[in-house]
């Protein structure tokens, strides 16, 4: 009998421990049990009321979750205080664009010494010792064998205030369409000019790519230009102020005629891309006693570009597309912002798509703003149905798709009629999407800006 009582007592103690260790010496009375039942029923009613409201309006929960997600994303963007700018390197073939771009990446810590040593050996094996820095930007074998950039090279570096994307445009006239692709994404242009005797003159003469690239850059919206006079360390130049001033005096009138405000939007500076002089730090006075201006990094940091509206209608011209675990589109956000989960419309084929993922450069993010280069994973469209030049837009205010428009035109050569559907904006509404270039048979025949669109295009 005593054993049974001890077992019961043990069970009561176990039960008490499960209830926060509180032991109740007496059982509750019948009246107390009724009160407990009433309290439990009331609590169930209180619990059910919010639940019933959620079931009646399930959209409210989704809206709150969506709002919270966007708020978190906004916080994420605010923490990233550095501005993002695209810099396109343009100029005549062999001016040293890829070499200068490679030197920038090396000096900013994007390339290690072991990689440089590997490129030096590869360049020596090809009997092209001075090309090793260009190999950082020129990554495919065709470019390294020929010593000419074919595709638009892309790389990233940072200063204390800015994240830069380098766009290394090809200088050869056969690849001008690729140069246009690079310049159309750029905020700043770096015009690389060779100071070596004969090389500047070849690029500057009519038919040279120095002239063509300047005109195209201005037309494509590159409003700020750094003119770097490269190869100043060449024995034929030896950091000569006279040679630098000669080049500058010839370029200024041409830049003015191309539409640049030289005093406000253009800066000249001497550099050596091969050895890295006046790029990250100012050139030593023992080499160039007459230069008192900034180095290239300082000049890039100081450039001010017009602000874009992160809350404006979304615009992202497509520059490339491919299939990789879904349909991906690449481009630069020109206006508005893009979030994971957004519904957008792809013009001009009016395909409605949903954003599944956003990558900014190499990082997966939930939101990207104007001026940033992104890769977007889309649902609702196949890769084959996207072409370069299409534009992702806000469904509420899509970009116009027209076959005709009113423009202010500078005709360089006569051209047959054009009758293709294109996506375009008025220059006064979106400067980045309101300029155009007409080319045929490898030549630029006209440049201009859109002044008006047909009324039906806004319907």
Short mmCIF file of C-alpha atoms in Angstrom, two decimals:
data_model
loop_
_atom_site.label_atom_id
_atom_site.label_comp_id
_atom_site.label_asym_id
_atom_site.label_seq_id
_atom_site.Cartn_x
_atom_site.Cartn_y
_atom_site.Cartn_z
CA UNK A 1 0.00 0.00 0.00
CA UNK A 2 2.82 2.37 0.85
CA UNK A 3 4.51 1.54 -2.48
CA UNK A 4 1.36 2.58 -4.37
CA UNK A 5 1.17 5.90 -2.47
CA UNK A 6 4.83 6.61 -3.24
CA UNK A 7 4.19 5.92 -6.95
CA UNK A 8 1.24 8.33 -6.96
CA UNK A 9 3.29 10.93 -5.15
CA UNK A 10 6.08 10.51 -7.72
CA UNK A 11 3.65 11.01 -10.60
CA UNK A 12 2.35 14.21 -8.96
CA UNK A 13 5.90 15.52 -8.64
CA UNK A 14 6.65 14.69 -12.32
CA UNK A 15 3.48 16.53 -13.36
CA UNK A 16 4.45 19.49 -11.22
CA UNK A 17 7.90 19.72 -12.88
CA UNK A 18 6.27 19.75 -16.31
CA UNK A 19 4.19 22.72 -15.16
CA UNK A 20 7.16 25.05 -14.49
CA UNK A 21 8.05 23.22 -11.31
CA UNK A 22 4.98 24.44 -9.38
CA UNK A 23 3.37 21.75 -7.16
CA UNK A 24 -0.35 22.06 -6.40
CA UNK A 25 -1.03 20.35 -3.05
CA UNK A 26 -4.80 20.27 -3.52
CA UNK A 27 -7.04 19.44 -6.49
CA UNK A 28 -9.24 22.30 -7.77
CA UNK A 29 -12.89 22.44 -6.75
CA UNK A 30 -15.82 21.98 -9.16
CA UNK A 31 -16.54 25.76 -9.15
CA UNK A 32 -12.91 26.55 -9.95
CA UNK A 33 -12.97 24.10 -12.87
CA UNK A 34 -16.04 25.84 -14.32
CA UNK A 35 -14.28 29.21 -14.11
CA UNK A 36 -11.23 27.76 -15.86
CA UNK A 37 -13.44 26.35 -18.64
CA UNK A 38 -15.07 29.79 -19.13
CA UNK A 39 -11.66 31.48 -19.27
CA UNK A 40 -10.38 28.97 -21.84
CA UNK A 41 -13.46 29.50 -24.03
CA UNK A 42 -12.95 33.28 -23.86
CA UNK A 43 -9.28 32.92 -24.75
CA UNK A 44 -10.19 30.73 -27.73
CA UNK A 45 -12.63 33.42 -28.89
CA UNK A 46 -9.84 36.04 -28.66
CA UNK A 47 -7.46 33.78 -30.57
CA UNK A 48 -10.02 33.01 -33.27
CA UNK A 49 -10.95 36.63 -33.99
CA UNK A 50 -7.58 37.68 -35.49
CA UNK A 51 -7.33 34.34 -37.28
CA UNK A 52 -10.75 34.84 -38.83
CA UNK A 53 -9.75 38.33 -39.96
CA UNK A 54 -6.63 36.96 -41.65
CA UNK A 55 -8.66 34.32 -43.45
CA UNK A 56 -11.19 36.90 -44.58
CA UNK A 57 -8.45 39.14 -46.05
CA UNK A 58 -5.38 37.05 -46.88
CA UNK A 59 -4.01 39.84 -49.08
CA UNK A 60 -3.34 42.01 -46.03
CA UNK A 61 -0.70 39.63 -44.73
CA UNK A 62 1.02 39.47 -48.11
CA UNK A 63 1.00 43.26 -48.38
CA UNK A 64 2.57 43.60 -44.96
CA UNK A 65 5.20 40.98 -45.78
CA UNK A 66 5.92 42.69 -49.09
CA UNK A 67 6.16 46.09 -47.42
CA UNK A 68 8.52 44.67 -44.81
CA UNK A 69 10.68 43.11 -47.49
CA UNK A 70 10.90 46.37 -49.42
CA UNK A 71 11.72 48.23 -46.22
CA UNK A 72 14.52 45.80 -45.45
CA UNK A 73 15.82 46.21 -48.96
CA UNK A 74 15.70 49.98 -48.67
CA UNK A 75 17.78 49.73 -45.51
CA UNK A 76 20.23 47.52 -47.37
CA UNK A 77 20.58 50.12 -50.13
CA UNK A 78 21.01 52.99 -47.70
CA UNK A 79 23.90 51.16 -46.04
CA UNK A 80 25.65 50.99 -49.42
CA UNK A 81 26.59 54.64 -49.57
CA UNK A 82 29.06 54.47 -52.45
CA UNK A 83 27.79 55.72 -55.77
CA UNK A 84 28.07 53.47 -58.83
CA UNK A 85 29.48 54.83 -62.09
CA UNK A 86 30.26 53.19 -65.43
CA UNK A 87 33.48 54.34 -67.12
CA UNK A 88 34.00 53.56 -70.80
CA UNK A 89 37.53 53.65 -72.20
CA UNK A 90 37.46 54.85 -75.81
CA UNK A 91 40.00 55.94 -78.41
CA UNK A 92 41.95 54.85 -81.46
CA UNK A 93 43.32 51.34 -81.74
CA UNK A 94 46.65 50.86 -79.88
CA UNK A 95 46.19 54.02 -77.79
CA UNK A 96 46.57 51.90 -74.65
CA UNK A 97 42.99 51.53 -73.41
CA UNK A 98 43.24 47.91 -72.25
CA UNK A 99 46.68 48.48 -70.76
CA UNK A 100 45.42 51.47 -68.78
CA UNK A 101 42.35 49.54 -67.63
CA UNK A 102 44.54 46.62 -66.54
CA UNK A 103 46.86 48.94 -64.64
CA UNK A 104 43.89 50.46 -62.80
CA UNK A 105 42.76 47.00 -61.69
CA UNK A 106 46.27 46.10 -60.56
CA UNK A 107 46.78 49.34 -58.62
CA UNK A 108 43.36 49.02 -56.95
CA UNK A 109 44.15 45.51 -55.73
CA UNK A 110 41.87 43.58 -58.08
CA UNK A 111 44.77 41.58 -59.56
CA UNK A 112 47.56 39.96 -57.56
CA UNK A 113 51.29 39.80 -58.35
CA UNK A 114 51.17 36.10 -59.27
CA UNK A 115 48.60 36.79 -62.00
CA UNK A 116 50.71 39.65 -63.34
CA UNK A 117 53.76 37.37 -63.48
CA UNK A 118 51.72 34.80 -65.40
CA UNK A 119 50.63 37.45 -67.92
CA UNK A 120 54.19 38.74 -68.28
CA UNK A 121 55.39 35.23 -69.19
CA UNK A 122 52.51 34.74 -71.64
CA UNK A 123 53.27 38.08 -73.31
CA UNK A 124 56.99 37.23 -73.57
CA UNK A 125 56.13 33.88 -75.17
CA UNK A 126 54.16 35.78 -77.81
CA UNK A 127 57.02 38.30 -78.23
CA UNK A 128 54.69 41.05 -76.99
CA UNK A 129 56.32 42.02 -73.70
CA UNK A 130 54.48 45.35 -73.38
CA UNK A 131 51.03 43.75 -73.74
CA UNK A 132 50.93 41.97 -70.39
CA UNK A 133 48.81 44.62 -68.62
CA UNK A 134 46.26 44.52 -71.45
CA UNK A 135 45.78 40.79 -70.81
CA UNK A 136 43.91 41.68 -67.61
CA UNK A 137 41.15 43.22 -69.72
CA UNK A 138 41.56 41.28 -72.99
CA UNK A 139 40.64 37.81 -71.82
CA UNK A 140 40.05 35.78 -74.98
CA UNK A 141 42.75 34.27 -77.15
CA UNK A 142 41.82 36.20 -80.31
CA UNK A 143 42.32 39.51 -78.51
CA UNK A 144 45.64 38.44 -77.04
CA UNK A 145 47.02 37.14 -80.34
CA UNK A 146 45.95 40.21 -82.34
CA UNK A 147 46.57 42.72 -79.57
CA UNK A 148 43.18 44.27 -80.34
CA UNK A 149 40.09 44.42 -78.13
CA UNK A 150 37.10 42.84 -79.89
CA UNK A 151 34.38 42.64 -77.24
CA UNK A 152 33.59 45.16 -74.52
CA UNK A 153 35.72 44.16 -71.55
CA UNK A 154 34.11 44.58 -68.14
CA UNK A 155 35.72 44.83 -64.70
CA UNK A 156 35.20 46.54 -61.35
CA UNK A 157 37.24 48.59 -58.92
CA UNK A 158 36.55 50.90 -56.00
CA UNK A 159 37.88 54.13 -54.58
CA UNK A 160 36.99 55.58 -51.19
CA UNK A 161 33.77 57.14 -52.49
CA UNK A 162 32.80 55.31 -55.70
CA UNK A 163 32.30 51.83 -57.15
CA UNK A 164 33.40 51.90 -60.79
CA UNK A 165 32.65 49.51 -63.63
CA UNK A 166 35.26 49.68 -66.39
CA UNK A 167 33.95 49.19 -69.92
CA UNK A 168 36.90 48.64 -72.24
CA UNK A 169 35.60 49.46 -75.73
CA UNK A 170 37.34 48.17 -78.86
CA UNK A 171 39.22 50.81 -80.82
CA UNK A 172 39.34 49.16 -84.24
CA UNK A 173 36.79 50.47 -86.75
CA UNK A 174 35.60 46.91 -87.47
CA UNK A 175 34.22 46.68 -83.94
CA UNK A 176 32.48 50.07 -83.61
CA UNK A 177 29.09 48.41 -82.89
CA UNK A 178 30.68 46.84 -79.79
CA UNK A 179 32.09 50.25 -78.85
CA UNK A 180 28.57 51.71 -79.12
CA UNK A 181 27.29 48.98 -76.80
CA UNK A 182 29.90 49.96 -74.21
CA UNK A 183 29.42 53.72 -74.54
CA UNK A 184 25.64 53.42 -74.24
CA UNK A 185 26.10 52.05 -70.70
CA UNK A 186 28.60 54.67 -69.56
CA UNK A 187 28.32 57.67 -67.24
CA UNK A 188 31.89 58.88 -67.84
CA UNK A 189 34.17 58.56 -70.83
CA UNK A 190 37.95 58.21 -70.66
CA UNK A 191 39.35 59.13 -74.07
CA UNK A 192 42.79 57.54 -74.31
CA UNK A 193 45.17 59.29 -76.71
CA UNK A 194 48.67 58.11 -77.55
CA UNK A 195 51.30 60.83 -77.20
CA UNK A 196 53.75 58.79 -79.29
CA UNK A 197 54.79 60.54 -82.46
CA UNK A 198 52.60 59.48 -85.38
CA UNK A 199 50.05 57.55 -83.29
CA UNK A 200 48.09 60.59 -82.16
CA UNK A 201 48.05 61.95 -85.70
CA UNK A 202 46.73 58.65 -87.14
CA UNK A 203 43.86 58.52 -84.66
CA UNK A 204 43.00 62.20 -85.02
CA UNK A 205 42.97 62.41 -88.82
CA UNK A 206 39.67 61.99 -90.63
CA UNK A 207 38.78 58.33 -90.55
CA UNK A 208 40.64 57.80 -87.28
CA UNK A 209 38.70 56.35 -84.37
CA UNK A 210 39.57 59.20 -81.99
CA UNK A 211 37.15 61.46 -83.86
CA UNK A 212 34.47 58.81 -84.38
CA UNK A 213 34.54 57.69 -80.75
CA UNK A 214 34.19 61.25 -79.42
CA UNK A 215 31.14 61.95 -81.60
CA UNK A 216 29.54 58.63 -80.74
CA UNK A 217 30.21 59.05 -77.02
CA UNK A 218 28.57 62.46 -76.93
CA UNK A 219 25.56 61.23 -78.89
CA UNK A 220 25.18 58.17 -76.66
CA UNK A 221 24.97 60.31 -73.53
CA UNK A 222 28.55 60.35 -72.22
CA UNK A 223 28.42 63.92 -70.94
CA UNK A 224 31.68 63.92 -68.94
CA UNK A 225 35.02 63.20 -70.60
CA UNK A 226 38.51 62.68 -69.20
CA UNK A 227 41.10 62.99 -71.96
CA UNK A 228 44.18 61.06 -70.84
CA UNK A 229 47.30 61.63 -72.91
CA UNK A 230 48.94 58.22 -72.60
CA UNK A 231 52.44 56.89 -73.31
CA UNK A 232 54.02 60.04 -71.91
CA UNK A 233 56.95 57.85 -70.82
CA UNK A 234 57.73 56.88 -74.43
CA UNK A 235 61.29 57.87 -75.47
CA UNK A 236 59.84 60.00 -78.30
CA UNK A 237 57.88 62.04 -75.74
CA UNK A 238 59.70 61.79 -72.37
CA UNK A 239 56.94 63.68 -70.51
CA UNK A 240 57.28 66.66 -72.83
CA UNK A 241 54.98 69.55 -71.95
CA UNK A 242 55.24 70.80 -75.54
CA UNK A 243 53.88 67.51 -76.92
CA UNK A 244 51.09 67.45 -74.32
CA UNK A 245 50.11 71.05 -75.14
CA UNK A 246 50.22 70.32 -78.89
CA UNK A 247 47.74 67.45 -78.51
CA UNK A 248 45.51 69.46 -76.19
CA UNK A 249 45.42 72.45 -78.57
CA UNK A 250 44.28 70.22 -81.45
CA UNK A 251 41.67 68.33 -79.43
CA UNK A 252 39.91 71.29 -77.80
CA UNK A 253 38.35 72.75 -80.99
CA UNK A 254 37.20 69.30 -82.09
CA UNK A 255 35.65 68.53 -78.68
CA UNK A 256 33.79 71.85 -78.80
CA UNK A 257 32.48 71.09 -82.30
CA UNK A 258 31.27 67.70 -81.02
CA UNK A 259 29.10 69.39 -78.38
CA UNK A 260 31.30 69.23 -75.27
CA UNK A 261 31.66 72.16 -72.90
CA UNK A 262 35.42 71.92 -72.55
CA UNK A 263 35.68 74.14 -69.46
CA UNK A 264 32.91 72.34 -67.57
CA UNK A 265 32.77 68.75 -68.84
CA UNK A 266 36.29 67.89 -70.06
CA UNK A 267 39.57 67.39 -68.18
CA UNK A 268 42.98 66.67 -69.72
CA UNK A 269 45.74 64.85 -67.85
CA UNK A 270 48.99 63.04 -68.76
CA UNK A 271 49.56 59.40 -67.77
CA UNK A 272 51.58 56.29 -68.48
CA UNK A 273 49.28 53.28 -68.53
CA UNK A 274 52.13 50.79 -68.88
CA UNK A 275 54.10 51.83 -65.77
CA UNK A 276 51.15 53.33 -63.86
CA UNK A 277 52.36 56.92 -63.57
CA UNK A 278 49.72 59.52 -62.56
CA UNK A 279 47.00 56.89 -62.20
CA UNK A 280 46.50 56.05 -58.52
CA UNK A 281 48.96 58.62 -57.19
CA UNK A 282 50.21 61.84 -58.72
CA UNK A 283 53.21 61.61 -61.03
CA UNK A 284 56.55 62.21 -59.38
CA UNK A 285 57.95 65.69 -59.94
CA UNK A 286 61.25 64.15 -61.02
CA UNK A 287 59.44 62.71 -64.05
CA UNK A 288 57.01 65.53 -64.80
CA UNK A 289 57.87 68.77 -63.05
CA UNK A 290 55.24 70.83 -64.86
CA UNK A 291 52.12 68.81 -63.91
CA UNK A 292 50.23 70.18 -60.89
CA UNK A 293 46.83 68.60 -61.54
CA UNK A 294 45.16 65.45 -60.20
CA UNK A 295 45.92 61.81 -60.90
CA UNK A 296 43.37 59.67 -62.75
CA UNK A 297 41.77 58.21 -59.58
CA UNK A 298 41.30 61.71 -58.13
CA UNK A 299 39.81 62.96 -61.39
CA UNK A 300 37.35 60.06 -61.58
CA UNK A 301 36.25 60.58 -57.97
CA UNK A 302 35.67 64.29 -58.61
CA UNK A 303 33.41 63.81 -61.63
CA UNK A 304 29.82 64.85 -60.97
CA UNK A 305 27.10 63.24 -63.07
CA UNK A 306 23.43 64.23 -63.29
CA UNK A 307 21.33 62.39 -60.68
CA UNK A 308 18.85 59.76 -61.77
CA UNK A 309 15.44 59.27 -60.19
CA UNK A 310 15.17 56.03 -58.15
CA UNK A 311 11.41 56.56 -57.88
CA UNK A 312 10.79 57.31 -61.54
CA UNK A 313 9.29 54.93 -64.11
CA UNK A 314 11.51 51.88 -64.50
CA UNK A 315 13.74 51.74 -67.59
CA UNK A 316 16.41 49.12 -68.30
CA UNK A 317 17.64 48.71 -71.90
CA UNK A 318 18.72 45.12 -72.62
CA UNK A 319 22.33 44.76 -73.76
CA UNK A 320 22.55 40.96 -73.63
CA UNK A 321 20.53 37.87 -72.75
CA UNK A 322 21.25 34.21 -72.10
CA UNK A 323 19.83 31.08 -70.53
CA UNK A 324 21.27 29.90 -67.22
CA UNK A 325 18.88 28.30 -64.74
CA UNK A 326 16.16 30.42 -66.33
CA UNK A 327 16.00 33.42 -68.64
CA UNK A 328 18.55 36.14 -67.80
CA UNK A 329 18.72 39.67 -69.17
CA UNK A 330 21.62 42.10 -68.69
CA UNK A 331 21.46 45.86 -68.69
CA UNK A 332 21.91 49.12 -66.86
CA UNK A 333 19.09 50.67 -64.85
CA UNK A 334 18.56 54.14 -66.31
CA UNK A 335 15.55 55.17 -64.21
CA UNK A 336 13.53 53.83 -61.30
CA UNK A 337 14.37 50.79 -59.18
CA UNK A 338 13.94 47.05 -59.57
CA UNK A 339 12.98 44.62 -56.79
CA UNK A 340 12.76 40.85 -56.63
CA UNK A 341 9.08 40.02 -57.23
CA UNK A 342 8.36 43.04 -59.46
CA UNK A 343 6.05 42.67 -62.45
CA UNK A 344 7.44 44.46 -65.52
CA UNK A 345 6.73 44.71 -69.23
CA UNK A 346 9.35 44.07 -71.92
CA UNK A 347 8.99 46.41 -74.87
CA UNK A 348 8.40 46.51 -77.79
CA UNK A 349 6.88 42.99 -77.76
CA UNK A 350 4.71 43.86 -74.71
CA UNK A 351 5.65 40.69 -72.81
CA UNK A 352 4.72 40.80 -69.13
CA UNK A 353 7.41 39.25 -66.93
CA UNK A 354 8.14 38.72 -63.25
CA UNK A 355 11.52 39.35 -61.61
CA UNK A 356 12.79 36.20 -59.88
CA UNK A 357 16.31 37.36 -58.99
CA UNK A 358 18.56 40.41 -59.31
CA UNK A 359 22.38 40.37 -59.46
CA UNK A 360 24.34 43.61 -59.20
CA UNK A 361 27.73 42.94 -60.73
CA UNK A 362 28.59 39.62 -59.02
CA UNK A 363 26.39 40.05 -55.93
CA UNK A 364 22.85 38.75 -55.49
CA UNK A 365 20.65 41.58 -54.16
CA UNK A 366 16.96 42.22 -53.62
CA UNK A 367 16.96 45.70 -55.14
CA UNK A 368 18.97 47.79 -57.60
CA UNK A 369 18.73 51.48 -58.40
CA UNK A 370 19.55 53.81 -61.28
CA UNK A 371 23.05 53.71 -62.73
CA UNK A 372 23.67 50.11 -61.66
CA UNK A 373 24.54 47.19 -63.93
CA UNK A 374 22.34 44.20 -63.27
CA UNK A 375 21.55 40.68 -64.40
CA UNK A 376 17.88 39.88 -63.98
CA UNK A 377 16.27 36.43 -63.92
CA UNK A 378 12.85 36.67 -65.56
CA UNK A 379 9.78 34.46 -65.51
CA UNK A 380 7.20 34.57 -68.29
CA UNK A 381 9.47 34.84 -71.33
CA UNK A 382 11.98 32.69 -73.21
CA UNK A 383 15.52 33.78 -73.99
CA UNK A 384 14.87 33.56 -77.73
CA UNK A 385 12.14 36.20 -77.45
CA UNK A 386 14.51 38.87 -76.10
CA UNK A 387 16.74 41.02 -78.31
CA UNK A 388 19.39 43.61 -77.51
CA UNK A 389 17.73 47.01 -77.56
CA UNK A 390 14.52 45.82 -75.92
CA UNK A 391 13.64 47.74 -72.75
CA UNK A 392 12.26 46.49 -69.43
CA UNK A 393 9.70 49.06 -68.27
CA UNK A 394 7.13 49.83 -65.63
CA UNK A 395 3.74 48.40 -66.67
CA UNK A 396 2.04 51.60 -65.49
CA UNK A 397 4.21 53.78 -67.76
CA UNK A 398 5.94 51.68 -70.42
CA UNK A 399 8.46 53.09 -72.83
CA UNK A 400 7.15 54.11 -76.26
CA UNK A 401 7.69 51.73 -79.19
CA UNK A 402 7.57 53.64 -82.48
CA UNK A 403 8.53 53.47 -86.13
CA UNK A 404 8.76 57.25 -86.50
CA UNK A 405 9.59 60.21 -84.30
CA UNK A 406 10.57 63.86 -84.49
CA UNK A 407 14.27 64.55 -84.01
CA UNK A 408 16.97 67.15 -84.11
CA UNK A 409 19.40 65.56 -86.55
CA UNK A 410 22.97 66.13 -87.61
CA UNK A 411 23.38 64.35 -90.94
CA UNK A 412 26.90 63.22 -91.73
CA UNK A 413 25.97 61.21 -94.85
CA UNK A 414 22.71 60.50 -96.68
CA UNK A 415 20.82 57.37 -95.60
CA UNK A 416 17.93 55.33 -97.00
CA UNK A 417 14.65 55.20 -95.07
CA UNK A 418 14.57 53.16 -91.87
CA UNK A 419 11.36 51.32 -90.90
CA UNK A 420 12.05 49.25 -87.79
CA UNK A 421 10.13 49.30 -84.51
CA UNK A 422 12.38 50.74 -81.80
CA UNK A 423 12.04 51.73 -78.14
CA UNK A 424 12.83 55.38 -77.54
CA UNK A 425 12.00 58.36 -75.31
CA UNK A 426 11.87 62.11 -75.74
CA UNK A 427 15.23 63.62 -74.88
CA UNK A 428 13.56 66.05 -72.47
CA UNK A 429 12.01 63.11 -70.54
CA UNK A 430 14.92 60.62 -70.52
CA UNK A 431 18.18 61.96 -71.92
CA UNK A 432 19.77 58.51 -71.75
CA UNK A 433 17.08 57.03 -74.01
CA UNK A 434 16.46 60.09 -76.16
CA UNK A 435 19.65 60.02 -78.25
CA UNK A 436 20.34 57.89 -81.29
CA UNK A 437 23.02 57.09 -83.84
CA UNK A 438 22.43 55.90 -87.39
CA UNK A 439 25.10 53.71 -88.95
CA UNK A 440 25.32 51.82 -92.20
CA UNK A 441 28.10 49.86 -93.89
CA UNK A 442 30.42 50.45 -90.96
CA UNK A 443 30.03 54.23 -90.96
CA UNK A 444 28.17 56.65 -88.72
CA UNK A 445 25.86 58.60 -91.04
CA UNK A 446 23.76 60.60 -88.56
CA UNK A 447 23.44 61.47 -84.89
CA UNK A 448 20.58 63.16 -83.13
CA UNK A 449 18.18 63.50 -80.22
CA UNK A 450 14.44 62.85 -80.06
CA UNK A 451 12.34 65.99 -79.65
CA UNK A 452 8.85 64.47 -79.94
CA UNK A 453 6.93 61.21 -80.34
CA UNK A 454 3.62 60.38 -82.03
CA UNK A 455 0.65 60.74 -79.69
CA UNK A 456 -0.36 57.12 -80.28
CA UNK A 457 2.97 55.98 -78.81
CA UNK A 458 1.81 57.15 -75.37
CA UNK A 459 -1.50 55.34 -75.52
#
